Amino acid sequence: MEQISLSHIAITAGILLILTGLWGILTQKNIIKMIIGFSLFDTGIHIVMVGVGYLEGKTAPILDEAVKVKEAAGEIVDPLPQAMVLTAIVIGIGITALMLAYALRLYQKRKTLDIQKFNDLKW
Amino acid sequence: MLKKIFTAAVLGVFALILVNTYGFMGPDQQLNEVATRYAEKGPEEVGAANLVTAVIVTYRGLDTLGEVTILFLTASIIGFFLKTKKEDIQTPVNIRKTSEILETASKIITPMIFLLGVYVFINGHLTPGGGFQGGAIVASGLVLMLLANPLKTVNHKIITVVESLSGFFFVVLGVMGLLLAGGFLDNTFIAPGRFGTLFSAGAIPVIYIFIGLKVGSELSGIVSNMQETQKEEI
């Protein structure tokens, strides 16, 4: 059997997480559960991005005794996707915090988290 | 029923897109041009042992500035949105006491968490970690403190001052790079030092300290805002 590479496992897991998150956003009625769905979606995208940047058998882009500066280009994985994912994680935290704050206020106003009770904009 | 069909259709199309791109999402055999450039020139140009840090703080430093701005916006929107009037906060009548274990443990552990956070963002250019991670660790220490003592009030003055000052100095350091070195957020205007030691990589540790303080205070602000909104409920 052909060996499955590490990054393909990561990308598959990421895609499954993305789909789970999207399913959660689309079907759940509870606002908190929708936010959890969004978080899953977010995490899935991050895992896919890091998986894409991975190179077979290479190591982390940190230069020390293990990775000499001279041979760095041949031994490390791509640092760019990792930097991008860090940015994405921070933005994700910001969005999640905002959504939670809105959920908090909605709950205080209506004493419910059921999205179907919030039909003011429905025609 | 119609809803379920729509949901299934959306999920199906999305899955189809992802699966079709699966082929070229596979890993490359070697570094692409940009990454090779970072790996070969990074150590001498930037001097940071952690190349991810080099990319975040220097090569794509402007991105990071934008990212910090977004976090600041989030924190201020939440602060505005969850604002509580002084007279709204009534003395809570019925609150469950936190357990002895949590209270005692938080007194011992919280300073250590803060210390770990500071360590992580000071060593961002050498080890995995950096300003954002360190800031998040600092904020998690605050969460533990609030869990152990839910009625504690956090001083928002200090948080605001730390946040504004560190954001200001981050931009000042960027402009200093523009004036004294090659461009905005260029880190080489401070002597690069010996590669792989704490005092190396020019301005990166300084910038990361400010980012760490800023992220830590922003996340703390968000957490304490949410906690104060809880208070008026009780």
PDB file of N, CA and C in Angstrom, chain B residues 11-110:
ATOM      1  N   LEU B  11     -23.422  22.254   1.061  1.00  0.00           N
ATOM      2  CA  LEU B  11     -22.321  21.431   1.552  1.00  0.00           C
ATOM      3  C   LEU B  11     -21.704  20.620   0.430  1.00  0.00           C
ATOM      4  N   GLY B  12     -22.576  20.067  -0.450  1.00  0.00           N
ATOM      5  CA  GLY B  12     -22.075  19.246  -1.544  1.00  0.00           C
ATOM      6  C   GLY B  12     -21.188  20.040  -2.482  1.00  0.00           C
ATOM      7  N   VAL B  13     -21.653  21.243  -2.858  1.00  0.00           N
ATOM      8  CA  VAL B  13     -20.860  22.073  -3.776  1.00  0.00           C
ATOM      9  C   VAL B  13     -19.529  22.442  -3.132  1.00  0.00           C
ATOM     10  N   PHE B  14     -19.600  22.798  -1.847  1.00  0.00           N
ATOM     11  CA  PHE B  14     -18.374  23.174  -1.140  1.00  0.00           C
ATOM     12  C   PHE B  14     -17.394  22.011  -1.098  1.00  0.00           C
ATOM     13  N   ALA B  15     -17.933  20.814  -0.768  1.00  0.00           N
ATOM     14  CA  ALA B  15     -17.073  19.632  -0.711  1.00  0.00           C
ATOM     15  C   ALA B  15     -16.457  19.364  -2.081  1.00  0.00           C
ATOM     16  N   LEU B  16     -17.268  19.557  -3.135  1.00  0.00           N
ATOM     17  CA  LEU B  16     -16.783  19.312  -4.495  1.00  0.00           C
ATOM     18  C   LEU B  16     -15.600  20.234  -4.810  1.00  0.00           C
ATOM     19  N   ILE B  17     -15.769  21.536  -4.469  1.00  0.00           N
ATOM     20  CA  ILE B  17     -14.692  22.505  -4.720  1.00  0.00           C
ATOM     21  C   ILE B  17     -13.422  22.080  -3.996  1.00  0.00           C
ATOM     22  N   LEU B  18     -13.586  21.733  -2.699  1.00  0.00           N
ATOM     23  CA  LEU B  18     -12.411  21.387  -1.896  1.00  0.00           C
ATOM     24  C   LEU B  18     -11.736  20.127  -2.418  1.00  0.00           C
ATOM     25  N   VAL B  19     -12.557  19.125  -2.775  1.00  0.00           N
ATOM     26  CA  VAL B  19     -11.971  17.870  -3.227  1.00  0.00           C
ATOM     27  C   VAL B  19     -11.266  18.059  -4.569  1.00  0.00           C
ATOM     28  N   ASN B  20     -11.835  18.916  -5.418  1.00  0.00           N
ATOM     29  CA  ASN B  20     -11.192  19.153  -6.709  1.00  0.00           C
ATOM     30  C   ASN B  20      -9.855  19.860  -6.571  1.00  0.00           C
ATOM     31  N   THR B  21      -9.744  20.738  -5.562  1.00  0.00           N
ATOM     32  CA  THR B  21      -8.465  21.422  -5.362  1.00  0.00           C
ATOM     33  C   THR B  21      -7.491  20.548  -4.582  1.00  0.00           C
ATOM     34  N   TYR B  22      -7.971  19.427  -4.058  1.00  0.00           N
ATOM     35  CA  TYR B  22      -7.138  18.556  -3.226  1.00  0.00           C
ATOM     36  C   TYR B  22      -5.857  18.164  -3.951  1.00  0.00           C
ATOM     37  N   GLY B  23      -5.956  17.914  -5.241  1.00  0.00           N
ATOM     38  CA  GLY B  23      -4.793  17.468  -6.000  1.00  0.00           C
ATOM     39  C   GLY B  23      -3.628  18.434  -5.933  1.00  0.00           C
ATOM     40  N   PHE B  24      -3.896  19.699  -6.242  1.00  0.00           N
ATOM     41  CA  PHE B  24      -2.750  20.619  -6.237  1.00  0.00           C
ATOM     42  C   PHE B  24      -2.463  21.217  -4.879  1.00  0.00           C
ATOM     43  N   MET B  25      -3.307  20.859  -3.862  1.00  0.00           N
ATOM     44  CA  MET B  25      -2.981  21.322  -2.521  1.00  0.00           C
ATOM     45  C   MET B  25      -1.907  20.479  -1.875  1.00  0.00           C
ATOM     46  N   GLY B  26      -1.516  19.388  -2.512  1.00  0.00           N
ATOM     47  CA  GLY B  26      -0.489  18.521  -1.957  1.00  0.00           C
ATOM     48  C   GLY B  26       0.827  19.253  -1.794  1.00  0.00           C
ATOM     49  N   PRO B  27       1.710  18.728  -0.969  1.00  0.00           N
ATOM     50  CA  PRO B  27       2.958  19.437  -0.675  1.00  0.00           C
ATOM     51  C   PRO B  27       3.906  19.436  -1.870  1.00  0.00           C
ATOM     52  N   ASP B  28       4.734  20.481  -1.950  1.00  0.00           N
ATOM     53  CA  ASP B  28       5.772  20.539  -2.973  1.00  0.00           C
ATOM     54  C   ASP B  28       6.930  19.631  -2.557  1.00  0.00           C
ATOM     55  N   GLN B  29       7.842  19.403  -3.516  1.00  0.00           N
ATOM     56  CA  GLN B  29       9.025  18.626  -3.170  1.00  0.00           C
ATOM     57  C   GLN B  29      10.126  19.508  -2.606  1.00  0.00           C
ATOM     58  N   GLN B  30      10.145  20.785  -3.042  1.00  0.00           N
ATOM     59  CA  GLN B  30      11.168  21.682  -2.484  1.00  0.00           C
ATOM     60  C   GLN B  30      10.552  23.055  -2.291  1.00  0.00           C
ATOM     61  N   LEU B  31      11.310  23.922  -1.606  1.00  0.00           N
ATOM     62  CA  LEU B  31      10.806  25.259  -1.312  1.00  0.00           C
ATOM     63  C   LEU B  31      10.596  26.040  -2.594  1.00  0.00           C
ATOM     64  N   ASN B  32       9.562  26.874  -2.611  1.00  0.00           N
ATOM     65  CA  ASN B  32       9.387  27.729  -3.777  1.00  0.00           C
ATOM     66  C   ASN B  32      10.332  28.933  -3.692  1.00  0.00           C
ATOM     67  N   GLU B  33      10.271  29.787  -4.702  1.00  0.00           N
ATOM     68  CA  GLU B  33      11.271  30.848  -4.830  1.00  0.00           C
ATOM     69  C   GLU B  33      11.291  31.777  -3.625  1.00  0.00           C
ATOM     70  N   VAL B  34      10.085  32.246  -3.229  1.00  0.00           N
ATOM     71  CA  VAL B  34      10.005  33.194  -2.127  1.00  0.00           C
ATOM     72  C   VAL B  34      10.569  32.593  -0.847  1.00  0.00           C
ATOM     73  N   ALA B  35      10.163  31.349  -0.554  1.00  0.00           N
ATOM     74  CA  ALA B  35      10.609  30.714   0.680  1.00  0.00           C
ATOM     75  C   ALA B  35      12.116  30.491   0.668  1.00  0.00           C
ATOM     76  N   THR B  36      12.656  30.136  -0.507  1.00  0.00           N
ATOM     77  CA  THR B  36      14.100  29.940  -0.599  1.00  0.00           C
ATOM     78  C   THR B  36      14.831  31.242  -0.298  1.00  0.00           C
ATOM     79  N   ARG B  37      14.285  32.330  -0.838  1.00  0.00           N
ATOM     80  CA  ARG B  37      14.868  33.648  -0.570  1.00  0.00           C
ATOM     81  C   ARG B  37      14.873  33.933   0.934  1.00  0.00           C
ATOM     82  N   TYR B  38      13.733  33.661   1.583  1.00  0.00           N
ATOM     83  CA  TYR B  38      13.650  33.881   3.036  1.00  0.00           C
ATOM     84  C   TYR B  38      14.680  33.034   3.760  1.00  0.00           C
ATOM     85  N   ALA B  39      14.811  31.770   3.346  1.00  0.00           N
ATOM     86  CA  ALA B  39      15.702  30.860   4.062  1.00  0.00           C
ATOM     87  C   ALA B  39      17.155  31.238   3.865  1.00  0.00           C
ATOM     88  N   GLU B  40      17.512  31.702   2.633  1.00  0.00           N
ATOM     89  CA  GLU B  40      18.924  31.978   2.374  1.00  0.00           C
ATOM     90  C   GLU B  40      19.342  33.346   2.881  1.00  0.00           C
ATOM     91  N   LYS B  41      18.484  34.362   2.606  1.00  0.00           N
ATOM     92  CA  LYS B  41      18.878  35.719   2.962  1.00  0.00           C
ATOM     93  C   LYS B  41      18.371  36.142   4.335  1.00  0.00           C
ATOM     94  N   GLY B  42      17.346  35.449   4.830  1.00  0.00           N
ATOM     95  CA  GLY B  42      16.749  35.821   6.108  1.00  0.00           C
ATOM     96  C   GLY B  42      17.737  35.978   7.250  1.00  0.00           C
ATOM     97  N   PRO B  43      18.558  34.955   7.511  1.00  0.00           N
ATOM     98  CA  PRO B  43      19.460  35.056   8.661  1.00  0.00           C
ATOM     99  C   PRO B  43      20.380  36.270   8.606  1.00  0.00           C
ATOM    100  N   GLU B  44      20.912  36.601   7.420  1.00  0.00           N
ATOM    101  CA  GLU B  44      21.836  37.740   7.401  1.00  0.00           C
ATOM    102  C   GLU B  44      21.101  39.076   7.300  1.00  0.00           C
ATOM    103  N   GLU B  45      19.956  39.097   6.596  1.00  0.00           N
ATOM    104  CA  GLU B  45      19.244  40.372   6.457  1.00  0.00           C
ATOM    105  C   GLU B  45      18.538  40.765   7.749  1.00  0.00           C
ATOM    106  N   VAL B  46      17.863  39.793   8.355  1.00  0.00           N
ATOM    107  CA  VAL B  46      17.041  40.095   9.534  1.00  0.00           C
ATOM    108  C   VAL B  46      17.733  39.656  10.812  1.00  0.00           C
ATOM    109  N   GLY B  47      18.370  38.491  10.787  1.00  0.00           N
ATOM    110  CA  GLY B  47      19.100  38.029  11.952  1.00  0.00           C
ATOM    111  C   GLY B  47      18.267  37.272  12.958  1.00  0.00           C
ATOM    112  N   ALA B  48      17.025  36.928  12.610  1.00  0.00           N
ATOM    113  CA  ALA B  48      16.195  36.185  13.543  1.00  0.00           C
ATOM    114  C   ALA B  48      16.353  34.693  13.280  1.00  0.00           C
ATOM    115  N   ALA B  49      16.563  33.918  14.360  1.00  0.00           N
ATOM    116  CA  ALA B  49      16.719  32.476  14.188  1.00  0.00           C
ATOM    117  C   ALA B  49      15.403  31.830  13.786  1.00  0.00           C
ATOM    118  N   ASN B  50      14.295  32.403  14.262  1.00  0.00           N
ATOM    119  CA  ASN B  50      12.982  31.884  13.910  1.00  0.00           C
ATOM    120  C   ASN B  50      12.513  32.592  12.635  1.00  0.00           C
ATOM    121  N   LEU B  51      12.514  31.846  11.523  1.00  0.00           N
ATOM    122  CA  LEU B  51      12.208  32.501  10.243  1.00  0.00           C
ATOM    123  C   LEU B  51      10.755  32.969  10.170  1.00  0.00           C
ATOM    124  N   VAL B  52       9.870  32.263  10.888  1.00  0.00           N
ATOM    125  CA  VAL B  52       8.471  32.700  10.883  1.00  0.00           C
ATOM    126  C   VAL B  52       8.371  34.113  11.468  1.00  0.00           C
ATOM    127  N   THR B  53       9.131  34.334  12.553  1.00  0.00           N
ATOM    128  CA  THR B  53       9.156  35.671  13.146  1.00  0.00           C
ATOM    129  C   THR B  53       9.710  36.693  12.167  1.00  0.00           C
ATOM    130  N   ALA B  54      10.786  36.305  11.463  1.00  0.00           N
ATOM    131  CA  ALA B  54      11.364  37.218  10.475  1.00  0.00           C
ATOM    132  C   ALA B  54      10.315  37.625   9.458  1.00  0.00           C
ATOM    133  N   VAL B  55       9.518  36.638   8.998  1.00  0.00           N
ATOM    134  CA  VAL B  55       8.481  36.947   8.004  1.00  0.00           C
ATOM    135  C   VAL B  55       7.413  37.854   8.625  1.00  0.00           C
ATOM    136  N   ILE B  56       6.981  37.506   9.850  1.00  0.00           N
ATOM    137  CA  ILE B  56       5.864  38.254  10.448  1.00  0.00           C
ATOM    138  C   ILE B  56       6.269  39.686  10.773  1.00  0.00           C
ATOM    139  N   VAL B  57       7.416  39.854  11.426  1.00  0.00           N
ATOM    140  CA  VAL B  57       7.731  41.180  11.969  1.00  0.00           C
ATOM    141  C   VAL B  57       8.425  42.061  10.937  1.00  0.00           C
ATOM    142  N   THR B  58       9.223  41.473  10.044  1.00  0.00           N
ATOM    143  CA  THR B  58       9.983  42.329   9.145  1.00  0.00           C
ATOM    144  C   THR B  58       9.496  42.261   7.706  1.00  0.00           C
ATOM    145  N   TYR B  59       9.572  41.057   7.095  1.00  0.00           N
ATOM    146  CA  TYR B  59       9.214  40.994   5.676  1.00  0.00           C
ATOM    147  C   TYR B  59       7.765  41.398   5.441  1.00  0.00           C
ATOM    148  N   ARG B  60       6.878  40.906   6.313  1.00  0.00           N
ATOM    149  CA  ARG B  60       5.467  41.260   6.169  1.00  0.00           C
ATOM    150  C   ARG B  60       4.996  42.034   7.386  1.00  0.00           C
ATOM    151  N   GLY B  61       5.851  42.941   7.851  1.00  0.00           N
ATOM    152  CA  GLY B  61       5.544  43.683   9.064  1.00  0.00           C
ATOM    153  C   GLY B  61       4.297  44.534   8.940  1.00  0.00           C
ATOM    154  N   LEU B  62       4.061  45.029   7.733  1.00  0.00           N
ATOM    155  CA  LEU B  62       2.895  45.889   7.528  1.00  0.00           C
ATOM    156  C   LEU B  62       1.605  45.103   7.772  1.00  0.00           C
ATOM    157  N   ASP B  63       1.624  43.840   7.350  1.00  0.00           N
ATOM    158  CA  ASP B  63       0.507  42.923   7.619  1.00  0.00           C
ATOM    159  C   ASP B  63       0.215  42.858   9.104  1.00  0.00           C
ATOM    160  N   THR B  64       1.318  42.706   9.867  1.00  0.00           N
ATOM    161  CA  THR B  64       1.166  42.568  11.310  1.00  0.00           C
ATOM    162  C   THR B  64       0.592  43.837  11.910  1.00  0.00           C
ATOM    163  N   LEU B  65       1.028  44.978  11.391  1.00  0.00           N
ATOM    164  CA  LEU B  65       0.479  46.246  11.874  1.00  0.00           C
ATOM    165  C   LEU B  65      -1.029  46.283  11.627  1.00  0.00           C
ATOM    166  N   GLY B  66      -1.435  45.843  10.422  1.00  0.00           N
ATOM    167  CA  GLY B  66      -2.861  45.803  10.116  1.00  0.00           C
ATOM    168  C   GLY B  66      -3.607  44.848  11.034  1.00  0.00           C
ATOM    169  N   GLU B  67      -2.958  43.717  11.321  1.00  0.00           N
ATOM    170  CA  GLU B  67      -3.562  42.699  12.173  1.00  0.00           C
ATOM    171  C   GLU B  67      -3.784  43.243  13.582  1.00  0.00           C
ATOM    172  N   VAL B  68      -2.757  43.932  14.101  1.00  0.00           N
ATOM    173  CA  VAL B  68      -2.867  44.522  15.433  1.00  0.00           C
ATOM    174  C   VAL B  68      -3.973  45.571  15.444  1.00  0.00           C
ATOM    175  N   THR B  69      -4.086  46.312  14.314  1.00  0.00           N
ATOM    176  CA  THR B  69      -5.143  47.315  14.223  1.00  0.00           C
ATOM    177  C   THR B  69      -6.525  46.670  14.276  1.00  0.00           C
ATOM    178  N   ILE B  70      -6.662  45.526  13.571  1.00  0.00           N
ATOM    179  CA  ILE B  70      -7.953  44.834  13.586  1.00  0.00           C
ATOM    180  C   ILE B  70      -8.304  44.386  14.991  1.00  0.00           C
ATOM    181  N   LEU B  71      -7.304  43.854  15.691  1.00  0.00           N
ATOM    182  CA  LEU B  71      -7.543  43.404  17.061  1.00  0.00           C
ATOM    183  C   LEU B  71      -7.946  44.588  17.939  1.00  0.00           C
ATOM    184  N   PHE B  72      -7.290  45.719  17.711  1.00  0.00           N
ATOM    185  CA  PHE B  72      -7.615  46.929  18.478  1.00  0.00           C
ATOM    186  C   PHE B  72      -9.059  47.355  18.198  1.00  0.00           C
ATOM    187  N   LEU B  73      -9.426  47.314  16.914  1.00  0.00           N
ATOM    188  CA  LEU B  73     -10.803  47.667  16.536  1.00  0.00           C
ATOM    189  C   LEU B  73     -11.800  46.752  17.234  1.00  0.00           C
ATOM    190  N   THR B  74     -11.502  45.431  17.190  1.00  0.00           N
ATOM    191  CA  THR B  74     -12.396  44.477  17.843  1.00  0.00           C
ATOM    192  C   THR B  74     -12.560  44.817  19.316  1.00  0.00           C
ATOM    193  N   ALA B  75     -11.407  45.065  19.973  1.00  0.00           N
ATOM    194  CA  ALA B  75     -11.462  45.328  21.413  1.00  0.00           C
ATOM    195  C   ALA B  75     -12.266  46.584  21.687  1.00  0.00           C
ATOM    196  N   SER B  76     -12.099  47.617  20.834  1.00  0.00           N
ATOM    197  CA  SER B  76     -12.824  48.852  21.135  1.00  0.00           C
ATOM    198  C   SER B  76     -14.307  48.721  20.803  1.00  0.00           C
ATOM    199  N   ILE B  77     -14.648  47.951  19.739  1.00  0.00           N
ATOM    200  CA  ILE B  77     -16.066  47.750  19.442  1.00  0.00           C
ATOM    201  C   ILE B  77     -16.730  47.003  20.589  1.00  0.00           C
ATOM    202  N   ILE B  78     -16.035  45.966  21.087  1.00  0.00           N
ATOM    203  CA  ILE B  78     -16.631  45.201  22.195  1.00  0.00           C
ATOM    204  C   ILE B  78     -16.767  46.090  23.426  1.00  0.00           C
ATOM    205  N   GLY B  79     -15.739  46.925  23.675  1.00  0.00           N
ATOM    206  CA  GLY B  79     -15.805  47.832  24.817  1.00  0.00           C
ATOM    207  C   GLY B  79     -16.974  48.788  24.694  1.00  0.00           C
ATOM    208  N   PHE B  80     -17.210  49.263  23.476  1.00  0.00           N
ATOM    209  CA  PHE B  80     -18.311  50.191  23.248  1.00  0.00           C
ATOM    210  C   PHE B  80     -19.657  49.480  23.358  1.00  0.00           C
ATOM    211  N   PHE B  81     -19.679  48.273  22.815  1.00  0.00           N
ATOM    212  CA  PHE B  81     -20.938  47.535  22.719  1.00  0.00           C
ATOM    213  C   PHE B  81     -21.406  47.012  24.072  1.00  0.00           C
ATOM    214  N   LEU B  82     -20.434  46.600  24.871  1.00  0.00           N
ATOM    215  CA  LEU B  82     -20.794  46.008  26.163  1.00  0.00           C
ATOM    216  C   LEU B  82     -20.686  47.022  27.289  1.00  0.00           C
ATOM    217  N   LYS B  83     -20.664  48.290  26.932  1.00  0.00           N
ATOM    218  CA  LYS B  83     -20.458  49.312  27.966  1.00  0.00           C
ATOM    219  C   LYS B  83     -21.593  49.256  28.988  1.00  0.00           C
ATOM    220  N   THR B  84     -21.194  49.295  30.245  1.00  0.00           N
ATOM    221  CA  THR B  84     -22.201  49.271  31.303  1.00  0.00           C
ATOM    222  C   THR B  84     -22.163  50.591  32.050  1.00  0.00           C
ATOM    223  N   LYS B  85     -23.326  51.090  32.349  1.00  0.00           N
ATOM    224  CA  LYS B  85     -23.355  52.318  33.158  1.00  0.00           C
ATOM    225  C   LYS B  85     -23.057  51.955  34.596  1.00  0.00           C
ATOM    226  N   LYS B  86     -22.446  52.883  35.292  1.00  0.00           N
ATOM    227  CA  LYS B  86     -22.053  52.622  36.688  1.00  0.00           C
ATOM    228  C   LYS B  86     -23.256  52.216  37.528  1.00  0.00           C
ATOM    229  N   GLU B  87     -24.382  52.921  37.314  1.00  0.00           N
ATOM    230  CA  GLU B  87     -25.515  52.662  38.211  1.00  0.00           C
ATOM    231  C   GLU B  87     -26.221  51.342  37.875  1.00  0.00           C
ATOM    232  N   ASP B  88     -25.911  50.798  36.643  1.00  0.00           N
ATOM    233  CA  ASP B  88     -26.516  49.519  36.287  1.00  0.00           C
ATOM    234  C   ASP B  88     -25.954  48.363  37.100  1.00  0.00           C
ATOM    235  N   ILE B  89     -24.702  48.527  37.497  1.00  0.00           N
ATOM    236  CA  ILE B  89     -24.058  47.431  38.204  1.00  0.00           C
ATOM    237  C   ILE B  89     -24.548  47.416  39.649  1.00  0.00           C
ATOM    238  N   GLN B  90     -25.457  46.498  39.919  1.00  0.00           N
ATOM    239  CA  GLN B  90     -25.936  46.397  41.290  1.00  0.00           C
ATOM    240  C   GLN B  90     -25.093  45.386  42.033  1.00  0.00           C
ATOM    241  N   THR B  91     -25.094  45.514  43.326  1.00  0.00           N
ATOM    242  CA  THR B  91     -24.348  44.516  44.087  1.00  0.00           C
ATOM    243  C   THR B  91     -25.039  43.174  43.922  1.00  0.00           C
ATOM    244  N   PRO B  92     -24.297  42.179  43.462  1.00  0.00           N
ATOM    245  CA  PRO B  92     -24.904  40.876  43.220  1.00  0.00           C
ATOM    246  C   PRO B  92     -25.376  40.257  44.530  1.00  0.00           C
ATOM    247  N   VAL B  93     -26.510  39.593  44.467  1.00  0.00           N
ATOM    248  CA  VAL B  93     -27.078  39.041  45.685  1.00  0.00           C
ATOM    249  C   VAL B  93     -26.678  37.596  45.900  1.00  0.00           C
ATOM    250  N   ASN B  94     -26.688  36.851  44.828  1.00  0.00           N
ATOM    251  CA  ASN B  94     -26.560  35.417  44.999  1.00  0.00           C
ATOM    252  C   ASN B  94     -25.465  34.900  44.081  1.00  0.00           C
ATOM    253  N   ILE B  95     -24.282  34.739  44.601  1.00  0.00           N
ATOM    254  CA  ILE B  95     -23.209  34.236  43.755  1.00  0.00           C
ATOM    255  C   ILE B  95     -22.544  33.066  44.451  1.00  0.00           C
ATOM    256  N   ARG B  96     -22.296  32.037  43.645  1.00  0.00           N
ATOM    257  CA  ARG B  96     -21.693  30.851  44.237  1.00  0.00           C
ATOM    258  C   ARG B  96     -20.229  31.113  44.520  1.00  0.00           C
ATOM    259  N   LYS B  97     -19.816  30.697  45.705  1.00  0.00           N
ATOM    260  CA  LYS B  97     -18.420  30.901  46.074  1.00  0.00           C
ATOM    261  C   LYS B  97     -17.542  29.951  45.253  1.00  0.00           C
ATOM    262  N   THR B  98     -16.396  30.450  44.812  1.00  0.00           N
ATOM    263  CA  THR B  98     -15.492  29.552  44.098  1.00  0.00           C
ATOM    264  C   THR B  98     -14.786  28.663  45.102  1.00  0.00           C
ATOM    265  N   SER B  99     -14.344  27.513  44.611  1.00  0.00           N
ATOM    266  CA  SER B  99     -13.782  26.538  45.538  1.00  0.00           C
ATOM    267  C   SER B  99     -12.429  27.010  46.056  1.00  0.00           C
ATOM    268  N   GLU B 100     -12.108  26.515  47.222  1.00  0.00           N
ATOM    269  CA  GLU B 100     -10.848  26.841  47.896  1.00  0.00           C
ATOM    270  C   GLU B 100      -9.658  26.517  46.994  1.00  0.00           C
ATOM    271  N   ILE B 101      -9.743  25.355  46.325  1.00  0.00           N
ATOM    272  CA  ILE B 101      -8.612  24.894  45.508  1.00  0.00           C
ATOM    273  C   ILE B 101      -8.333  25.893  44.401  1.00  0.00           C
ATOM    274  N   LEU B 102      -9.400  26.297  43.695  1.00  0.00           N
ATOM    275  CA  LEU B 102      -9.217  27.215  42.575  1.00  0.00           C
ATOM    276  C   LEU B 102      -8.640  28.538  43.055  1.00  0.00           C
ATOM    277  N   GLU B 103      -9.179  29.026  44.178  1.00  0.00           N
ATOM    278  CA  GLU B 103      -8.732  30.323  44.669  1.00  0.00           C
ATOM    279  C   GLU B 103      -7.257  30.312  45.044  1.00  0.00           C
ATOM    280  N   THR B 104      -6.871  29.271  45.804  1.00  0.00           N
ATOM    281  CA  THR B 104      -5.474  29.204  46.249  1.00  0.00           C
ATOM    282  C   THR B 104      -4.554  28.966  45.058  1.00  0.00           C
ATOM    283  N   ALA B 105      -4.954  28.035  44.189  1.00  0.00           N
ATOM    284  CA  ALA B 105      -4.091  27.703  43.063  1.00  0.00           C
ATOM    285  C   ALA B 105      -3.903  28.914  42.156  1.00  0.00           C
ATOM    286  N   SER B 106      -4.973  29.683  41.972  1.00  0.00           N
ATOM    287  CA  SER B 106      -4.839  30.804  41.043  1.00  0.00           C
ATOM    288  C   SER B 106      -3.862  31.838  41.579  1.00  0.00           C
ATOM    289  N   LYS B 107      -3.802  31.968  42.924  1.00  0.00           N
ATOM    290  CA  LYS B 107      -2.835  32.923  43.494  1.00  0.00           C
ATOM    291  C   LYS B 107      -1.407  32.517  43.172  1.00  0.00           C
ATOM    292  N   ILE B 108      -1.168  31.189  43.181  1.00  0.00           N
ATOM    293  CA  ILE B 108       0.203  30.727  42.922  1.00  0.00           C
ATOM    294  C   ILE B 108       0.488  30.715  41.422  1.00  0.00           C
ATOM    295  N   ILE B 109      -0.484  30.250  40.644  1.00  0.00           N
ATOM    296  CA  ILE B 109      -0.197  29.998  39.226  1.00  0.00           C
ATOM    297  C   ILE B 109      -0.221  31.277  38.392  1.00  0.00           C
ATOM    298  N   THR B 110      -1.111  32.225  38.728  1.00  0.00           N
ATOM    299  CA  THR B 110      -1.257  33.404  37.873  1.00  0.00           C
ATOM    300  C   THR B 110       0.058  34.144  37.612  1.00  0.00           C
TER     301      THR B 110
END
